[in-house]
Amino acid sequence: MATSLFCKRPLAMLTAVSLLPLVLLSTHAYAECERGDLDAIYCDENGDMVADLPADEAEWANPDTLIFAYTPVEDPAIYTDIWQPFIDHLAKVTERDVRFFAVQSNAAQVEAMRSGRLHIAGFSTGPTPFAVNLAGAVPFALMGSDDGQFGYTLQLFTHVDSDIHELEDLKGKRVAHTSPTSNSGNLAPRALLPELGITPDEDYEVVYSGSHDQSMLGVVAKDYDAAPVASEVVDRMAARGLYDADDVRLIYESDRFPTTSYNYAYNLDPALVEKIEEAFFTFDFTGTELGEEFEGVEKFISINYKDNWQVIRTIQAANNVSYTPENLEE
């Protein structure tokens, strides 16, 4: 029986799906080819930094049922309903059954795509390079506006009653980062703040909260002195009334980063990929729960990993991140 390549719990709701694809992939583990940072089971002969489609058509996947997963969130049940209009549209365009599954961690989500149990997925900004290099994910879209704008910022909040008014005041404090692989919640502040005179783990104590939601709620409850979080998450929390904006103070905001990437598995049949892309780029957010949840988003826009994730790879390189299963932590 194939065993997990990640020392993490499996994607719980997908355990009924066969693990056989993982065994099949491993037989091609050390093919002689150009691959860059990609895992040994993938090739990148064209230099676009994502896994090439297998040359042998017999290795192309063309499932009758497509499995779609969105990035791990605090309340997966809510997002199951929010994504339903898109799931229905995807099913209609691809003429396949489409199932939405809630994932419990970034590691479980990456593992599921690597093993062939997950076909389409939204990966958070920081974990996207792990998905690309470890799981053969191919980023092709993200949410944006009609004029093609997209992205989010790192925002650093403290409680309104705290004595923290600028970055210098973080010295000696207890600051909540989200998780080791999170871009705005950990890697970006570690790369950007030292240039502004504050070094995490040296000037302040880093405590991992587990998620942007927990970081923000911890600041509100005064469990943490401050926290770097993703602006898009904070905006959605405020819209749902999960915290009072008057209870916090913004002390720093970065330039914009790309947001959640939407990916298909590298070995999907090209004809199916064409239908998947059609479904994304023809979906109308207007009047849907998805459009209401992601305020300011009007459509999916086309992107590519090599160009649009360059800033993220730079931040990760500054943090000495290597794309290994061991480094993909919750």
Coordinates of N, CA and C in Angstrom, one line a residue, residues 82-90 93 143 146 276-292 294 297-301:
I82 N -21.1 28.8 -0.1 CA -20.7 29.9 -0.9 C -20.2 29.5 -2.3
W83 N -19.5 28.4 -2.3 CA -18.9 28.0 -3.6 C -19.9 27.2 -4.5
Q84 N -21.1 26.9 -4.0 CA -22.1 26.1 -4.7 C -22.4 26.6 -6.1
P85 N -22.7 27.9 -6.3 CA -23.0 28.4 -7.6 C -21.9 28.2 -8.6
F86 N -20.7 28.3 -8.2 CA -19.6 28.0 -9.1 C -19.4 26.6 -9.4
I87 N -19.6 25.7 -8.3 CA -19.6 24.3 -8.5 C -20.6 23.9 -9.6
D88 N -21.8 24.4 -9.5 CA -22.9 24.1 -10.5 C -22.5 24.5 -11.9
H89 N -21.8 25.7 -12.0 CA -21.4 26.2 -13.3 C -20.3 25.3 -13.9
L90 N -19.3 25.0 -13.0 CA -18.2 24.1 -13.4 C -18.7 22.8 -13.9
V93 N -20.4 23.3 -17.5 CA -19.4 23.5 -18.6 C -18.6 22.2 -18.9
M143 N -8.9 35.5 -8.5 CA -10.0 36.4 -8.5 C -9.5 37.9 -8.7
D146 N -12.9 43.8 -12.9 CA -13.1 43.9 -14.3 C -11.9 44.5 -15.1
I276 N -12.3 23.3 -18.1 CA -12.2 23.9 -16.7 C -11.9 25.4 -16.8
E277 N -10.9 25.8 -17.7 CA -10.6 27.2 -17.9 C -11.8 28.0 -18.4
E278 N -12.5 27.4 -19.3 CA -13.8 28.0 -19.8 C -14.7 28.3 -18.7
A279 N -14.9 27.3 -17.8 CA -15.8 27.5 -16.7 C -15.4 28.6 -15.8
F280 N -14.1 28.7 -15.5 CA -13.6 29.8 -14.6 C -13.8 31.1 -15.3
F281 N -13.4 31.2 -16.5 CA -13.4 32.6 -17.1 C -14.8 33.0 -17.6
T282 N -15.8 32.2 -17.6 CA -17.1 32.6 -18.0 C -18.1 32.7 -16.8
F283 N -17.6 32.4 -15.6 CA -18.4 32.5 -14.4 C -18.7 34.0 -14.0
D284 N -20.0 34.2 -13.8 CA -20.5 35.5 -13.4 C -20.7 35.6 -11.9
F285 N -19.9 36.4 -11.2 CA -20.0 36.6 -9.8 C -21.2 37.3 -9.3
T286 N -21.8 38.1 -10.2 CA -22.9 39.0 -9.9 C -24.1 38.3 -9.3
G287 N -24.5 38.7 -8.1 CA -25.7 38.2 -7.5 C -25.5 36.8 -6.8
T288 N -24.2 36.3 -6.8 CA -24.0 35.0 -6.1 C -23.4 35.2 -4.7
E289 N -23.5 34.2 -3.9 CA -22.9 34.3 -2.6 C -21.4 34.4 -2.7
L290 N -20.8 33.9 -3.7 CA -19.3 34.0 -3.9 C -19.0 35.4 -4.1
G291 N -19.8 36.1 -5.0 CA -19.5 37.5 -5.2 C -19.7 38.4 -4.0
E292 N -20.6 38.0 -3.2 CA -20.9 38.8 -1.9 C -19.8 38.5 -0.9
F294 N -16.5 37.7 -1.6 CA -15.3 38.3 -2.0 C -15.6 39.6 -2.6
V297 N -14.5 41.6 -6.0 CA -14.1 40.6 -7.0 C -15.3 40.5 -8.1
E298 N -14.9 40.6 -9.3 CA -15.9 40.5 -10.4 C -15.7 39.4 -11.4
K299 N -14.5 38.8 -11.4 CA -14.3 37.7 -12.3 C -13.0 37.0 -12.0
F300 N -12.8 35.8 -12.6 CA -11.5 35.2 -12.6 C -10.7 35.7 -13.7
I301 N -9.4 36.0 -13.4 CA -8.5 36.5 -14.5 C -7.4 35.6 -14.7

